[in-house]
XYZ file of C-alpha atoms in Angstrom:
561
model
C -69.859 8.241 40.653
C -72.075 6.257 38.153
C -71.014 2.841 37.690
C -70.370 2.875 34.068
C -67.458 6.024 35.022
C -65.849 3.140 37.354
C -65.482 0.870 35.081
C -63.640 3.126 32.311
C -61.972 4.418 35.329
C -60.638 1.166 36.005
C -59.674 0.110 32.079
C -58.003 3.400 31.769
C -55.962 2.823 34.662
C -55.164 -1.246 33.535
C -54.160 0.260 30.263
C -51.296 3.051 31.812
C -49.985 0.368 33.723
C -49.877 -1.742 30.940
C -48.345 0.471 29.132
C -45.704 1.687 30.794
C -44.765 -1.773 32.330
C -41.634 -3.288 30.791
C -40.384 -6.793 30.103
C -37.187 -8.060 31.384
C -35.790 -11.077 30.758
C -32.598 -12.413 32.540
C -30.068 -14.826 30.591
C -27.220 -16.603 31.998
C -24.681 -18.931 30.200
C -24.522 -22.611 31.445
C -21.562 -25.061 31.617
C -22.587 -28.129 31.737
C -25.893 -27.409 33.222
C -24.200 -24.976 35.632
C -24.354 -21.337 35.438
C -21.167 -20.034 34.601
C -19.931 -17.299 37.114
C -16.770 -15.903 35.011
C -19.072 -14.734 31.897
C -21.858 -11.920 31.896
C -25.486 -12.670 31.560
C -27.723 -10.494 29.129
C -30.808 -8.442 29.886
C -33.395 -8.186 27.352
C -35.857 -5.425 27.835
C -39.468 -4.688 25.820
C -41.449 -1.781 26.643
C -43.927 -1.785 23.545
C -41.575 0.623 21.769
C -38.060 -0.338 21.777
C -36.261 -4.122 22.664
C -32.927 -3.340 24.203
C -29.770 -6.047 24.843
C -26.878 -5.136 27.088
C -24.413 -8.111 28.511
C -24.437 -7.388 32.216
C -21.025 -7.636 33.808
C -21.160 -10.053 36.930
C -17.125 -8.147 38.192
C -17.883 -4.337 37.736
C -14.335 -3.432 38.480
C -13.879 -3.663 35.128
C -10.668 -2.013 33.007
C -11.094 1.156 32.025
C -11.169 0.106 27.865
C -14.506 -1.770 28.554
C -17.261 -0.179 26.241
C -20.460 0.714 27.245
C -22.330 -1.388 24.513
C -25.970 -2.019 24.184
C -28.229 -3.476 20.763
C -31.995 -1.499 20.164
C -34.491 -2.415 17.927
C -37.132 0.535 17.083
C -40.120 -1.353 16.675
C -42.356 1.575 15.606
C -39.923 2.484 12.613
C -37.963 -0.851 11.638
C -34.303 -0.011 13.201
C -31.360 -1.753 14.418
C -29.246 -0.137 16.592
C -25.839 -1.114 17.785
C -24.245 1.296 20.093
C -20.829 1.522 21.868
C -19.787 3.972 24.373
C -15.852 4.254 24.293
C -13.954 5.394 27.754
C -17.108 6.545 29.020
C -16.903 9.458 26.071
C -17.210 9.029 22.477
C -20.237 7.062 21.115
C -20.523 5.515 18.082
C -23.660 3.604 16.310
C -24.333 1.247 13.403
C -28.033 2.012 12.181
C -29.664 -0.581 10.244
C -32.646 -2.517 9.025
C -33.651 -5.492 10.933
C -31.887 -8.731 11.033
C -33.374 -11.131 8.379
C -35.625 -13.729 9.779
C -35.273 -15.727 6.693
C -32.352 -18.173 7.266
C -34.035 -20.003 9.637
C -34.856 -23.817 9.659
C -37.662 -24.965 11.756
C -38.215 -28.904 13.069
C -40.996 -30.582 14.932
C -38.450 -30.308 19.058
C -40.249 -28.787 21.631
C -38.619 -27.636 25.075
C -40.263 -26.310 28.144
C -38.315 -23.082 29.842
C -39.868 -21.049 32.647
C -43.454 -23.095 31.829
C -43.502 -22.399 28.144
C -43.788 -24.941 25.513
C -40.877 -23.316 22.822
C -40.179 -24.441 19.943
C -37.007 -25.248 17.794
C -35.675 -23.427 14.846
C -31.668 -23.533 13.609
C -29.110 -21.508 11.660
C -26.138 -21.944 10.350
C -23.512 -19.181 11.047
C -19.515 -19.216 10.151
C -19.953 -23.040 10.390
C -21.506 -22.855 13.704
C -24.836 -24.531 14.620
C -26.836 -22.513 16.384
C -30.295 -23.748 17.934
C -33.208 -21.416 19.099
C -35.801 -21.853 21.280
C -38.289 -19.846 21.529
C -42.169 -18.876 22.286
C -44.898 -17.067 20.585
C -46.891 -16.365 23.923
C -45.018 -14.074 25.709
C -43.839 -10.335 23.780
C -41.105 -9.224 22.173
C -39.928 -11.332 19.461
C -36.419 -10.955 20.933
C -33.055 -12.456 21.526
C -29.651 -12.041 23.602
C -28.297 -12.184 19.874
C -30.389 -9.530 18.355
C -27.915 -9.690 15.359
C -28.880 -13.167 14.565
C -32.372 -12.589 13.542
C -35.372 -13.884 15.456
C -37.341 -17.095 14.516
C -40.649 -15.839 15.394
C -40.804 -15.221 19.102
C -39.288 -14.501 22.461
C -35.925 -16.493 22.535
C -35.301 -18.530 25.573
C -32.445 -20.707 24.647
C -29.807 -20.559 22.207
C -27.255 -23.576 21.915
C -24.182 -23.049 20.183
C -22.566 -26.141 18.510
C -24.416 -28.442 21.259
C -22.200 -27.256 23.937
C -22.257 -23.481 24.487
C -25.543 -22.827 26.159
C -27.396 -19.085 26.786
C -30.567 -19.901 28.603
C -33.435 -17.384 30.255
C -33.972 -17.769 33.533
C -36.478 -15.489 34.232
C -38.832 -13.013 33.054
C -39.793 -10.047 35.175
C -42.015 -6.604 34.917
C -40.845 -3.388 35.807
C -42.310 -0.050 35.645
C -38.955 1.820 33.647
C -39.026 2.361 30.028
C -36.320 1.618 27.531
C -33.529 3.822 28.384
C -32.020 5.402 24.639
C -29.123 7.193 24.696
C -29.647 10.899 24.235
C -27.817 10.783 21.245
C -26.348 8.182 18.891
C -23.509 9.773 18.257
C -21.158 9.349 15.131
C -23.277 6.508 12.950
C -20.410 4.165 11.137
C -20.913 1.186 9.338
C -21.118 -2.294 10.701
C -17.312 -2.818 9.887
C -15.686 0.367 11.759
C -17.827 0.059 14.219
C -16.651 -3.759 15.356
C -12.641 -1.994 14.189
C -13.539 0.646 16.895
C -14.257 -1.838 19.551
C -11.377 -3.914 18.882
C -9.444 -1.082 18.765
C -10.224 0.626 21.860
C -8.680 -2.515 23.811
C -5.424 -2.252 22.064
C -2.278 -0.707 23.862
C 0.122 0.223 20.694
C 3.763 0.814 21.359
C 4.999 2.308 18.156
C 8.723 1.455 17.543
C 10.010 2.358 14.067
C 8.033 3.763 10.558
C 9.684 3.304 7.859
C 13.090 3.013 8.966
C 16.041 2.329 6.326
C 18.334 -0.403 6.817
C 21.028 0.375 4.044
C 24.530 0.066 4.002
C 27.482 3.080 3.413
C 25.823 5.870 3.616
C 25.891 8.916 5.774
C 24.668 8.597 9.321
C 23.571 11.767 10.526
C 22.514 10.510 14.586
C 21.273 13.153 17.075
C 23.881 14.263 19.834
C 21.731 13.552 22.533
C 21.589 9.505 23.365
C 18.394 10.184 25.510
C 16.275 11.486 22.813
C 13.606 10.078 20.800
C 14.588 9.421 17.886
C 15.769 6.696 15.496
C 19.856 5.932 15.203
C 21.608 3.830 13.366
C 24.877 2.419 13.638
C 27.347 -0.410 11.853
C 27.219 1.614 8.469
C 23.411 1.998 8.660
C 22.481 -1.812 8.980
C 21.567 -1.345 12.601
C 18.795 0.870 13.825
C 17.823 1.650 17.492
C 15.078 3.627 19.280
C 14.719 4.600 22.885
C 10.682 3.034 24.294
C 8.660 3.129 27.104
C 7.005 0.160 27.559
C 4.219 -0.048 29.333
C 3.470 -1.910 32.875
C 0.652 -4.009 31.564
C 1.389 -7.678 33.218
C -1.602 -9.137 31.967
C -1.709 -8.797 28.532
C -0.791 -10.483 25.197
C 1.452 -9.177 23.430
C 2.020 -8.959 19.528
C 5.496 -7.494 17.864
C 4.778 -6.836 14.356
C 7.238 -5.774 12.018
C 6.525 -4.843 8.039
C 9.515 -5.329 5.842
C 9.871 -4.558 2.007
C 13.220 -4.122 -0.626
C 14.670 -0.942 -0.807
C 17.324 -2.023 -3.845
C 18.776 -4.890 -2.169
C 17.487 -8.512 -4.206
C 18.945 -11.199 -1.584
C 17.329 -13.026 1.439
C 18.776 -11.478 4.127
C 19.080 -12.044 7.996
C 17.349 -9.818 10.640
C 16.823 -9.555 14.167
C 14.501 -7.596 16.303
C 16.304 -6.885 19.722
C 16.129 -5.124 23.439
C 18.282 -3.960 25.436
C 17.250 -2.788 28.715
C 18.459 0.249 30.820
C 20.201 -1.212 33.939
C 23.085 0.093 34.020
C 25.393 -2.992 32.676
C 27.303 -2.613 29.433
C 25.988 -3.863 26.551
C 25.223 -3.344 23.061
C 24.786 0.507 23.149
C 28.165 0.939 24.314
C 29.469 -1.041 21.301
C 27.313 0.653 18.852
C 28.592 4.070 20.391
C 32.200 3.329 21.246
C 32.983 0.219 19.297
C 33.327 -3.444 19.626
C 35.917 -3.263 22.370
C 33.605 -2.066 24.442
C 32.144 -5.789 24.290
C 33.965 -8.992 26.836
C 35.381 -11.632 24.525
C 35.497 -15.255 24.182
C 38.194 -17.239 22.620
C 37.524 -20.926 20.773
C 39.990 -23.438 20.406
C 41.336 -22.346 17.368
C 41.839 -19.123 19.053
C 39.650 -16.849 17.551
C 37.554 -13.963 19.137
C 33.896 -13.424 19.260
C 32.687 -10.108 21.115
C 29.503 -9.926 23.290
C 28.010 -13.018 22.795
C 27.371 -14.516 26.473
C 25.712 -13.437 29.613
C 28.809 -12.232 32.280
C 28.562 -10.731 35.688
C 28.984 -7.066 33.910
C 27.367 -7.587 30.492
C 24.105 -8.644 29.208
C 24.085 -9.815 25.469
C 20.892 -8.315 23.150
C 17.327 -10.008 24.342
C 16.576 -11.463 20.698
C 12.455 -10.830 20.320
C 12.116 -11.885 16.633
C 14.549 -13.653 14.491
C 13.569 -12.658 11.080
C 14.791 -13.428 7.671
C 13.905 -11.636 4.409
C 12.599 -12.317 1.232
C 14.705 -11.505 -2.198
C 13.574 -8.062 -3.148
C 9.917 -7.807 -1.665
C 8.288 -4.572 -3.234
C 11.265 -3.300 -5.221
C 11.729 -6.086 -7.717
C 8.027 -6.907 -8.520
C 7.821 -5.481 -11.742
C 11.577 -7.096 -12.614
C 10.213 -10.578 -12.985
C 7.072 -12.272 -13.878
C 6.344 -15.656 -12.868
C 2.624 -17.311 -14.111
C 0.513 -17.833 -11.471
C 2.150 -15.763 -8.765
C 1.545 -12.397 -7.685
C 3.794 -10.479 -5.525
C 3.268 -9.073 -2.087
C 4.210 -5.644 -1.772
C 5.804 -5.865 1.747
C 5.749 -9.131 3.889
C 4.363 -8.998 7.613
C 6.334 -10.346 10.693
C 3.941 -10.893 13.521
C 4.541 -12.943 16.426
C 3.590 -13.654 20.068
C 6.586 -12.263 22.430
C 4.506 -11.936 25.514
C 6.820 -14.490 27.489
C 9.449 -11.978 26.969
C 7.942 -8.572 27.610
C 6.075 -9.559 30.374
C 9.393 -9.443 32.498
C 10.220 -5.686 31.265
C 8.482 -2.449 31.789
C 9.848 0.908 31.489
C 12.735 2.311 29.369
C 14.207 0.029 26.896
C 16.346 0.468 23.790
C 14.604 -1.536 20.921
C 16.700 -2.395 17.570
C 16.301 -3.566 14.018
C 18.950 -5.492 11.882
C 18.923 -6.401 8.735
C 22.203 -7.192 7.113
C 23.191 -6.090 3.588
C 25.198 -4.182 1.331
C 23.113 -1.985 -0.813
C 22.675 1.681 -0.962
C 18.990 1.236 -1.108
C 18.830 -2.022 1.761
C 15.240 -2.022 3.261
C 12.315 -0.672 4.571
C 11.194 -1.487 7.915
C 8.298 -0.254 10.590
C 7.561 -1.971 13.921
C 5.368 -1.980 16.715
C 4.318 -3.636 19.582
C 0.409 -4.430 20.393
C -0.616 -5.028 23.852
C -4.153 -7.131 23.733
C -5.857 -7.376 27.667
C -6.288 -11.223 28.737
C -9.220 -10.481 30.872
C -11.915 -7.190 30.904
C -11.661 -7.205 34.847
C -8.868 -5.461 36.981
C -7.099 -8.339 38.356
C -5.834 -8.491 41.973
C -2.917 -10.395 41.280
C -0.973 -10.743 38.037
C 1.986 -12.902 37.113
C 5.546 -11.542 37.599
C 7.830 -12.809 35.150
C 11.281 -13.358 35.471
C 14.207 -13.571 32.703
C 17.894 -13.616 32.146
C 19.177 -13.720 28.467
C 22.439 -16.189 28.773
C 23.607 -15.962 24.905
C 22.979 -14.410 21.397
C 25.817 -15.444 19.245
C 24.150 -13.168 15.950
C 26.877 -10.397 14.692
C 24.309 -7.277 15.124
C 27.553 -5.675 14.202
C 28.541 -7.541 11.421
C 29.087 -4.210 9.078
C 31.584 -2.733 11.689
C 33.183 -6.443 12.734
C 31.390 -8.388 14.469
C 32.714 -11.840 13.991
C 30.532 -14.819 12.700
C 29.667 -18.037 15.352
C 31.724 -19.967 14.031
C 32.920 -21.482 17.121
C 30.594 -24.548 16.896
C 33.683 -26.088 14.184
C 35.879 -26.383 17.165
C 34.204 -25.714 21.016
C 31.306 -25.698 22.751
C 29.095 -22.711 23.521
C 29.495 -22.278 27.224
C 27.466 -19.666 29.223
C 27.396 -19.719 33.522
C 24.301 -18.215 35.108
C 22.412 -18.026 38.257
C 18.939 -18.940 39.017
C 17.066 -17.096 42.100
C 15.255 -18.468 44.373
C 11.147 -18.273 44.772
C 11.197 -18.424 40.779
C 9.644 -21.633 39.299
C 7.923 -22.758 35.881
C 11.346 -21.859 34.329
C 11.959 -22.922 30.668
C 14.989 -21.706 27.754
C 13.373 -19.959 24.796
C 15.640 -21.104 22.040
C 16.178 -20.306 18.735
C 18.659 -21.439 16.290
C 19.205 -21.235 12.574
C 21.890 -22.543 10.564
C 24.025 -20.363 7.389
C 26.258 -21.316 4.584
C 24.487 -21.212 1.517
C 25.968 -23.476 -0.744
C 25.491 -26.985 -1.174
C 27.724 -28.232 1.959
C 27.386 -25.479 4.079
C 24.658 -25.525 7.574
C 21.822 -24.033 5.472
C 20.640 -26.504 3.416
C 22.178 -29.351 6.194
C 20.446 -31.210 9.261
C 22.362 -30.707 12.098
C 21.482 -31.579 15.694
C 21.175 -28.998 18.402
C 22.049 -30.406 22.085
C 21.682 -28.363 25.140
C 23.738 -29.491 28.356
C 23.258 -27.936 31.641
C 24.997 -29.052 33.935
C 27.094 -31.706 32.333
C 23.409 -33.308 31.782
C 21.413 -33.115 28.341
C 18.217 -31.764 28.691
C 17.251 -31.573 25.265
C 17.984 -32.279 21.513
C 16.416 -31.289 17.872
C 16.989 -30.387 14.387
C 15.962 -27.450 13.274
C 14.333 -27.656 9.935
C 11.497 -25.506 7.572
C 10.615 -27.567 4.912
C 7.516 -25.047 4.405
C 10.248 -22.522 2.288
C 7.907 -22.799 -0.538
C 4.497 -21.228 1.215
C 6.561 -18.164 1.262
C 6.838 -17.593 -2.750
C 4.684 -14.723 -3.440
C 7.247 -12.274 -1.324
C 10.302 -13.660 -3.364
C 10.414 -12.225 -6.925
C 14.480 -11.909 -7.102
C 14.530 -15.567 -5.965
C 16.467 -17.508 -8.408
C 14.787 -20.223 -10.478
C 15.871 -23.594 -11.212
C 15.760 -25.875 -14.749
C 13.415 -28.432 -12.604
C 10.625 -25.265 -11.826
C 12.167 -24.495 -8.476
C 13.086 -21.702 -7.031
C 15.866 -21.147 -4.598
C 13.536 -19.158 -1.721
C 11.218 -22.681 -1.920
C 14.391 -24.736 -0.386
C 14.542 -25.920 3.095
C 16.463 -25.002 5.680
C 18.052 -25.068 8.738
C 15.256 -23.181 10.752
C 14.509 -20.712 8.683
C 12.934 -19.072 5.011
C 13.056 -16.186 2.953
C 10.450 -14.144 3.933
C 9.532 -16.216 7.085
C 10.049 -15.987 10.942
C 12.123 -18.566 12.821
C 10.079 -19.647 15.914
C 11.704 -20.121 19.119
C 11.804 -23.878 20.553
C 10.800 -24.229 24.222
C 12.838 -26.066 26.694
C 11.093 -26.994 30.377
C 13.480 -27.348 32.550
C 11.641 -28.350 35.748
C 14.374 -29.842 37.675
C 16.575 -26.148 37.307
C 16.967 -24.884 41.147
C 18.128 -21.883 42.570
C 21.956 -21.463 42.052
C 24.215 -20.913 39.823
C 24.591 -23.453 36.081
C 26.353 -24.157 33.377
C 24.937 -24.181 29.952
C 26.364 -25.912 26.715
C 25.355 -25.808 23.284
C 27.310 -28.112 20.939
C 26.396 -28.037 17.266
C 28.398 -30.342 14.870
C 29.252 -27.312 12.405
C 29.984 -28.171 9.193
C 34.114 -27.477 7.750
C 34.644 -24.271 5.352
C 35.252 -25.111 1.297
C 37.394 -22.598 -0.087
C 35.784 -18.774 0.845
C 32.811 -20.399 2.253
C 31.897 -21.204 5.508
C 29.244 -22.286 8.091
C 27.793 -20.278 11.472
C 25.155 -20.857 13.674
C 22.998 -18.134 15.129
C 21.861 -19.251 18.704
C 19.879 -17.181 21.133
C 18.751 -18.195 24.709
C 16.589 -16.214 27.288
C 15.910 -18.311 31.026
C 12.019 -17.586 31.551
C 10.330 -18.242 35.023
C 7.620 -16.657 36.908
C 8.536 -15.517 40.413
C 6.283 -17.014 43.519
C-alpha cells in the first residue's frame, strides 16, 4: 500500500473514533466538602449531536412513582427537551428553544477543577445566587442544570447560595451515543409537564364532592351501612362516608377540605372526624340508633353529656380538623360590597394530619359537620393527599401509635347532643392506658372557646390546664388575634360604626373562615400504665339565654419501638 493511502487510512480511522466517542461527565453534590451519599449525582453526556442530563439514583430500589426523567439539547436544530417517563409507561415532553444565555454576570474568579482553569459567571434565580464555573476547553457547553442556561462552556461547578455545592468529578470517553427515546411522546407545556410530575407522586384519597350540610330536610340514606356512599344524619348537619385508607407509613399527609355558603350567612362550627372499624361502639351507632347508644357522664350540677370520653367499650370521634366557617362564603358575594375587598368564592382548609393517619390504615368511617339551620347550609368536598417522604423503598418505617381520650364537640347537636358545658362546674376527667415499648408520646390538643356575646368564652382569655396524674403538665390560652387576615371569605360579616367587622375579632382559638391548630403537649415522663387526665377550664357563667362551652379534643400520639 502506497504511503500516502496509510496516512488517509489512518485520519479516516482517528476521525470515526472521534466521532462516535462520547463525553461523560460525572457530578456529585458536596456537603461541606464531602460528597453527599443520600442525593443522586448527574451524568452529562455529549456526543457531537445531542447533550443529555439524567440525575443518577445512588439507591435503585426506588418507589414505583419515580419518573424516568432525562433533559436533551439538539444541537444540530436548537431544541430543548425535557422528558419524563411516568410508571415506566406514559411519556411526556416539553419541547423548547434553548435556555437564554443572557442573564448571566461574569467577574474576574478563577477556579481549577479536574486541571482546568474555569471561570466564574452568576445568576440570580427566585432569590437564589447561583455561581458557575465553567471552561471553554473541553466540549459541550453544558450543565447538570441545563434549564439554567449555560455561561459559555462546560460547567464544572455550580454553588447555590454559597452552601449547596454540585461539582464534576470527572470526565470520561465512551464509545455509546446519546441514547433518545424512540418517541417523545405527548409534548405539554413547561407547566403540565412539572403538574404531571408532581402529580404522579401523589396518593389521593377522595372523601366527599360536594356534599350538603343543611338542616330539615329529607334524608334519603342507602339501606346498606357497608356501601359507598355518602349519609347523613342529625337532620342533615352530619355527613359520613365509608374509606380505605391506604398503608403508606411513610408519607405526609394533607386533608384538604373546600367549603362555601349554600344559604346559610353565619360563621359556623365544623369538624372533620374518623371513626375507625374495631368493633367498639361509637359514633355510628349513635348516628344510626340514637344518642343512647352513647355512655354518659354526669357534672356536678347533674347534667348529662353523651360520648364524650375514651371508656373501656367506646371510643369518642378522632377529631382531624377543627374548622370554623366564614359568614356566607360564595352565596352572599353579590349581597354586599365592601371597597377594597373582593370575595373568595369558597375558602380552602388544608392542613398537615400525618401524626394522626399514620396510626390508621384500612377501613375507616370519615365525617363532616358543620352546624346550622338553613335549608340551603353548605357546600363541602374533602380529600386526603398522601405526599412520599423519601423516593427509596424504605426497610423500616415508623409505626405510630394513638388513643383518642376525649372530644367534648356535639357532632349531634341537631338531634341532642348536649353542649360542654361542664367546665362551669367539674373537671374534664378521662382514664387511659399507655402500652408498653411505645415512646416519643405527646397529646395533640385542640381547644376553642363559644359564647358570642360580649361576656361569653369567645371573645374571653381563658386558661387551659392539663393534669395527668394529679400533676400539671401544661398550660395556655388559646387566642387568634389574626381574625382579620381572613376578611375576603366573610361578606355576611357584620360591620361596625368604627370600620370593623365582626369576622376581624379575636377569639378564643379560632376565626371565621380559619382552621384551629392543634397545640402539642410532650409528655416524656408518661410510662406504660394506666393515667388520669384533667382538663379544667374556668368557664365563664350564662347571662340570660346565653351561655359559654368549650370544645376540647385530645388524641395520645407515640411511636411504638
Amino acid at each position: 500500500m502506497k504511503k500516502s493511502n496509510i496516512i488517509l487510512l489512518v485520519i479516516f480511522l482517528i476521525a470515526t473514533t472521534t466521532f462516535s466517542q462520547t463525553t461523560k461527565v460525572v457530578y456529585h453534590r458536596y456537603v461541606n466538602g464531602e460528597i453527599d451519599e443520600n442525593r443522586p449525582c448527574f451524568e452529562l453526556k455529549y456526543d457531537g449531536d445531542f447533550i443529555s442530563v439524567e440525575e443518577q439514583q445512588l439507591n435503585q430500589n426506588l418507589i414505583s412513582t419515580v419518573p424516568e426523567e432525562m433533559d436533551f439539547i439538539d444541537i444540530k436544530n436548537k431544541k430543548y427537551y425535557s422528558t419524563a417517563l411516568l410508571n415506566a409507561k406514559k411519556r411526556f415532553t416539553v419541547i423548547s428553544p434553548l435556555p437564554v444565555d443572557t442573564l448571566f454576570s461574569y467577574s474576574d474568579k478563577t477556579d481549577t477543577i479536574l486541571g482546568y482553569i474555569c471561570k466564574h459567571a452568576k445568576r440570580v434565580v427566585f432569590s437564589n445566587n447561583i455561581d458557575f464555573w465553567f471552561t471553554d476547553k473541553v466540549a459541550p457547553q453544558g450543565s447538570p442544570y441545563l434549564s439554567l442556561g449555560n455561561p459559555g462552556g462546560l460547567v464544572l461547578k455550580i454553588v447555590i447560595n454559597g452552601s449547596s455545592v454540585i461539582e464534576a468529578d470527572k470526565i470520561v470517553k465512551e464509545k455509546e451515543s446519546v441514547v433518545i427515546p424512540k418517541s417523545w411522546g405527548d409534548t405539554v407545556s413547561r407547566t403540565e409537564y412539572r403538574s404531571l410530575i408532581k402529580e404522579n407522586y401523589i396518593h389521593r384519597v377522595s372523601v366527599f364532592n360536594d356534599a350538603q350540610l343543611s338542616f330539615g330536610n329529607e334524608i334519603h340514606n342507602p339501606k346498606n351501612i357497608d356501601c359507598d356512599s355518602i349519609f347523613h344524619f342529625s337532620k342533615g348537619t352530619v355527613a359520613i362516608r365509608k374509606v380505605t385508607l391506604p398503608d403508606l407509613k411513610d408519607n405526609t399527609v394533607f386533608a384538604e377540605l373546600t367549603e362555601k355558603s349554600n344559604g346559610d350567612a353565619y360563621d359556623r362550627t365544623g369538624s372533620v372526624f374518623i371513626i375507625p372499624v374495631n368493633g367498639k361502639t361509637n359514633l355510628i351507632n349513635a348516628l344510626r340508633d340514637g344518642l343512647d347508644k352513647l355512655p354518659i357522664i354526669t357534672d356536678n350540677n347533674g347534667d348529662e353529656y353523651q360520648g364524650i370520653v375514651k371508656t373501656d367499650n367506646y371510643d369518642p370521634p378522632t377529631e382531624l380538623i377543627r374548622f370554623f366557617t366564614p359568614f356566607g362564603v360564595g352565596h352572599f358575594n353579590e349581597k354586599r360590597v365592601v371597597k377594597n375587598v373582593v370575595w373568595e368564592d369558597e375558602v380552602v382548609y388544608k392542613q398537615d394530619v400525618t401524626d394522626i393517619i399514620s396510626a390508621l390504615d384500612g377501613d375507616v368511617w370519615i365525617g363532616v359537620y358543620i352546624a346550622n339551620y338553613d335549608k340551603g347550609g353548605h357546600k363541602v368536598s374533602m380529600e386526603l393527599q398522601y405526599h412520599p417522604d423519601n423516593k427509596e423503598k424504605q426497610k423500616e418505617t415508623k409505626k405510630m401509635w394513638s388513643a383518642t381520650l376525649f372530644n367534648t364537640l356535639n357532632i349531634m347537636e341537631m338531634s341532642g347532643q348536649e353542649y360542654s358545658r361542664l367546665f362551669g362546674n367539674d373537671t374534664l376527667e378521662v382514664t387511659f392506658e399507655v402500652p408498653e415499648n411505645i415512646k416519643d408520646l405527646q397529646l395533640r390538643y385542640i381547644s376553642t372557646g363559644h359564647g358570642g356575646w360580649g361576656g361569653g368564652d369567645e371573645f374571653n382569655k381563658k386558661l387551659n390546664t392539663i393534669i395527668i396524674d394529679n400533676k400539671v403538665v401544661y398550660s395556655f390560652i388559646p387566642w387568634r388575634t389574626d381574625c382579620a387576615t381572613f376578611r375576603k371569605y366573610n361578606p355576611a360579616s357584620g360591620n361596625f360604626w368604627n370600620g370593623i367587622s365582626s369576622s376581624d375579632l379575636s377569639r378564643s382559638g379560632w376565626c371565621p373562615g380559619s382552621v384551629s391548630n392543634p397545640e402539642y403537649i410532650i409528655l416524656n415522663d408518661l410510662k406504660p400504665g394506666k393515667h388520669t387526665l384533667k382538663v379544667v377550664i374556668p368557664m365563664g357563667k350564662p347571662e340570660g339565654n346565653s351561655f359559654s362551652a368549650w370544645n376540647v379534643s385530645g388524641v395520645i400520639l407515640g411511636e411504638m419501638e
